[in-house]
């Protein structure tokens, strides 16, 4: 996890307004799940809106679980109620335009502190398998990796924020399910090198065409030095050629 950070500095990174000033000066972790205990170390709760629910509805529960700060949206209907509850609990409230953008912005700032190279792994299939094989073959406890299959709009920033700045390197998998996803993830991960595992039929409904899906995935490596791609799918190498050097494997 990231080193302890002053909550006032976090507000600056997020471009947040301080709605309530709390008692705890710094934090050591973040959470997006109000069911998790947050009293073990100073934790900020990000109230994220998803297709299945609105994190603002659970922010009061996060305070009960020990959150020392809430990151909420300026226009949240529950804002006044949550600020009153936070003031009573001695917690901070940071108000932002979008909690998703704030989370990604925080991850991008932490990415700047990583001293080792970042290996980005994307593709329609095999991301987790390749990542785990690499991790165990390297046999180095100072190598960091995505937990399980954390490769989504939430999983990637949590992976970055969970990486020790002194890690020898980070093996991070990235998945996209619809057009526009990678434009939010690539800037916060910025892999130095990459692996494109395959291009298959997964998530085709989220893209206008196979070519659009390929271009979306390839854009992850716009700042990479080189990328490994499967020789059996030459279209991948062609798409990557506009971004970086390509090494093809059988």
XYZ file of C-alpha atoms in Angstrom:
250
model
C 0.000 0.000 0.000
C 1.059 3.576 -0.505
C 3.085 5.294 2.251
C 1.135 7.316 4.831
C -0.184 10.448 3.181
C -1.491 13.636 4.746
C -5.186 13.969 4.007
C -4.694 17.609 3.074
C -2.154 16.455 0.470
C -4.668 13.901 -0.815
C -7.222 16.685 -1.208
C -4.693 18.592 -3.316
C -3.974 15.551 -5.504
C -7.691 14.942 -6.056
C -8.493 18.591 -6.618
C -11.031 18.187 -3.813
C -12.802 20.684 -1.616
C -12.590 19.970 2.094
C -16.189 19.781 3.287
C -15.297 18.679 6.827
C -11.871 18.704 8.502
C -11.290 15.579 10.553
C -9.106 14.648 13.491
C -6.790 12.103 11.845
C -4.048 13.926 9.902
C -3.018 11.158 7.514
C -4.185 7.919 5.927
C -2.557 4.654 4.920
C -5.246 2.923 2.877
C -8.367 3.388 0.801
C -11.523 1.307 0.490
C -14.496 1.159 -1.848
C -16.372 -1.475 0.159
C -18.154 -0.327 3.310
C -18.342 -3.913 4.587
C -14.603 -4.007 5.230
C -13.174 -3.081 8.620
C -11.379 0.265 8.384
C -10.231 0.789 11.939
C -7.079 -1.333 11.537
C -5.299 1.537 9.759
C -6.415 5.047 8.749
C -8.590 4.532 5.662
C -10.420 6.800 3.219
C -13.666 5.516 1.725
C -14.346 6.390 -1.929
C -18.085 6.453 -2.663
C -18.218 5.075 -6.205
C -21.295 4.907 -8.413
C -21.670 1.640 -10.343
C -24.351 -0.110 -12.339
C -25.310 -2.101 -9.262
C -25.409 0.706 -6.707
C -24.252 4.051 -5.340
C -21.451 4.080 -2.797
C -22.856 7.235 -1.207
C -25.651 5.098 0.211
C -23.057 3.123 2.182
C -20.731 5.948 3.237
C -22.334 6.257 6.674
C -21.675 2.548 7.170
C -18.033 3.175 6.210
C -17.820 5.713 9.046
C -19.159 3.068 11.427
C -16.458 0.723 10.159
C -13.820 3.287 11.120
C -13.160 5.311 7.949
C -11.263 8.505 8.778
C -12.257 10.220 5.524
C -15.006 10.095 2.924
C -14.449 11.020 -0.720
C -17.863 11.945 -2.094
C -19.269 13.776 -5.095
C -20.138 17.443 -4.853
C -23.623 16.833 -6.241
C -24.423 13.769 -4.108
C -27.939 13.924 -2.703
C -26.650 12.645 0.657
C -23.904 15.276 0.968
C -25.332 17.290 3.870
C -26.263 14.147 5.800
C -22.827 12.602 5.282
C -20.992 15.753 6.278
C -22.995 15.916 9.506
C -22.223 12.270 10.252
C -18.533 12.762 9.454
C -18.300 15.828 11.699
C -19.801 13.826 14.558
C -17.343 10.979 13.927
C -14.336 13.293 13.627
C -13.765 12.241 10.019
C -12.868 14.226 6.913
C -15.087 14.801 3.905
C -13.439 15.527 0.560
C -15.803 16.666 -2.190
C -14.977 16.006 -5.846
C -16.804 16.240 -9.173
C -16.408 12.495 -9.836
C -15.243 9.883 -7.345
C -14.163 7.590 -10.204
C -11.962 10.320 -11.691
C -10.599 11.084 -8.227
C -9.647 7.443 -7.662
C -7.891 7.263 -11.033
C -6.135 10.558 -10.365
C -4.837 9.259 -7.034
C -3.566 6.079 -8.694
C -1.817 8.078 -11.418
C -0.047 10.154 -8.752
C 1.081 6.995 -6.947
C 2.301 5.516 -10.259
C 4.828 8.365 -10.395
C 6.412 7.077 -7.180
C 7.021 3.520 -8.438
C 10.748 2.973 -8.893
C 10.656 -0.331 -10.777
C 9.323 -0.968 -14.288
C 5.648 -1.697 -14.877
C 4.724 -4.649 -17.098
C 1.262 -4.239 -18.606
C -0.592 -7.394 -19.668
C -3.725 -7.179 -21.814
C -5.649 -9.316 -24.279
C -8.945 -11.134 -24.631
C -7.773 -14.256 -22.770
C -4.885 -15.464 -20.636
C -4.034 -12.278 -18.757
C -4.180 -13.763 -15.261
C -2.463 -17.001 -16.317
C 0.448 -15.156 -17.951
C 0.794 -12.824 -14.979
C 0.879 -15.679 -12.483
C 3.345 -17.728 -14.555
C 5.678 -14.747 -14.810
C 5.430 -13.998 -11.114
C 6.275 -17.548 -10.056
C 9.007 -17.942 -12.669
C 10.689 -14.760 -11.466
C 10.646 -16.109 -7.904
C 11.211 -12.670 -6.410
C 9.182 -11.528 -3.411
C 9.957 -7.916 -4.267
C 7.960 -8.233 -7.503
C 4.392 -6.934 -7.184
C 1.401 -8.181 -9.159
C -2.313 -7.571 -9.610
C -4.306 -9.426 -6.954
C -6.271 -12.260 -8.543
C -7.840 -10.842 -11.744
C -7.922 -7.175 -10.747
C -7.955 -5.726 -14.268
C -11.059 -3.492 -14.403
C -11.724 0.242 -14.011
C -11.582 -0.461 -10.269
C -9.034 -3.267 -10.206
C -6.260 -1.419 -12.045
C -6.158 1.668 -9.793
C -6.389 -0.545 -6.699
C -3.465 -2.587 -8.040
C -1.347 0.525 -8.551
C -2.240 1.995 -5.159
C -1.454 -1.333 -3.510
C 2.078 -1.451 -4.940
C 5.030 -0.544 -2.735
C 7.056 2.248 -4.373
C 10.198 0.155 -3.835
C 8.859 -2.961 -5.595
C 11.347 -4.399 -8.085
C 8.622 -4.325 -10.747
C 4.847 -4.526 -11.117
C 3.024 -7.129 -13.221
C -0.357 -5.554 -13.931
C -3.165 -6.997 -16.017
C -5.627 -4.715 -17.768
C -9.020 -5.612 -19.204
C -11.445 -3.468 -21.192
C -15.062 -4.317 -21.937
C -16.152 -1.326 -23.999
C -14.831 1.563 -26.063
C -13.264 4.327 -23.964
C -12.174 2.122 -21.048
C -8.478 2.150 -21.948
C -8.369 5.929 -22.261
C -8.965 6.038 -18.493
C -6.613 3.197 -17.521
C -3.558 3.697 -19.743
C -2.612 7.133 -18.309
C -2.588 5.831 -14.736
C -0.649 2.617 -15.478
C 1.793 3.765 -18.196
C 3.519 0.362 -18.615
C 7.200 0.426 -19.534
C 6.865 -2.883 -21.375
C 3.915 -5.045 -22.267
C 2.427 -8.385 -23.216
C -0.572 -8.690 -25.557
C -1.797 -12.236 -24.991
C -4.457 -12.676 -27.675
C -7.399 -11.141 -29.489
C -10.597 -13.151 -29.200
C -14.359 -12.722 -29.129
C -14.746 -11.606 -25.502
C -16.574 -8.286 -24.974
C -17.314 -7.779 -28.669
C -20.662 -6.207 -27.781
C -18.846 -3.235 -26.267
C -17.124 -2.273 -29.520
C -18.253 -1.273 -32.987
C -15.848 -3.748 -34.591
C -12.984 -6.141 -33.946
C -10.609 -3.494 -35.284
C -11.886 -0.956 -32.763
C -11.411 -3.452 -29.930
C -7.857 -4.191 -31.090
C -6.995 -0.504 -31.300
C -8.442 0.062 -27.817
C -6.282 -2.662 -26.274
C -3.157 -1.638 -28.218
C -3.432 1.938 -26.937
C -2.350 0.706 -23.493
C 1.203 0.560 -24.829
C 1.443 4.083 -26.276
C 4.342 4.864 -23.903
C 5.920 1.392 -23.731
C 9.446 0.572 -24.914
C 8.444 -2.807 -26.342
C 5.617 -5.331 -26.327
C 5.448 -9.102 -26.811
C 2.638 -10.240 -29.143
C 1.567 -13.630 -30.572
C 2.965 -14.344 -34.043
C -0.175 -16.350 -34.821
C -2.181 -13.125 -34.866
C -0.222 -10.677 -37.062
C -2.994 -8.076 -36.819
C -1.926 -7.462 -33.220
C 1.644 -6.636 -34.230
C 0.327 -4.328 -36.939
C -1.814 -2.437 -34.441
C 1.067 -2.181 -31.964
C 3.543 -0.989 -34.574
C 2.088 2.483 -34.379
C 2.917 2.666 -30.681
C 6.056 0.672 -29.857
C 8.541 -2.056 -30.845
C 6.997 -5.487 -31.114
C 8.491 -8.876 -30.281
C 6.494 -11.768 -31.674
C 6.484 -15.219 -30.104
C 5.236 -18.487 -31.567
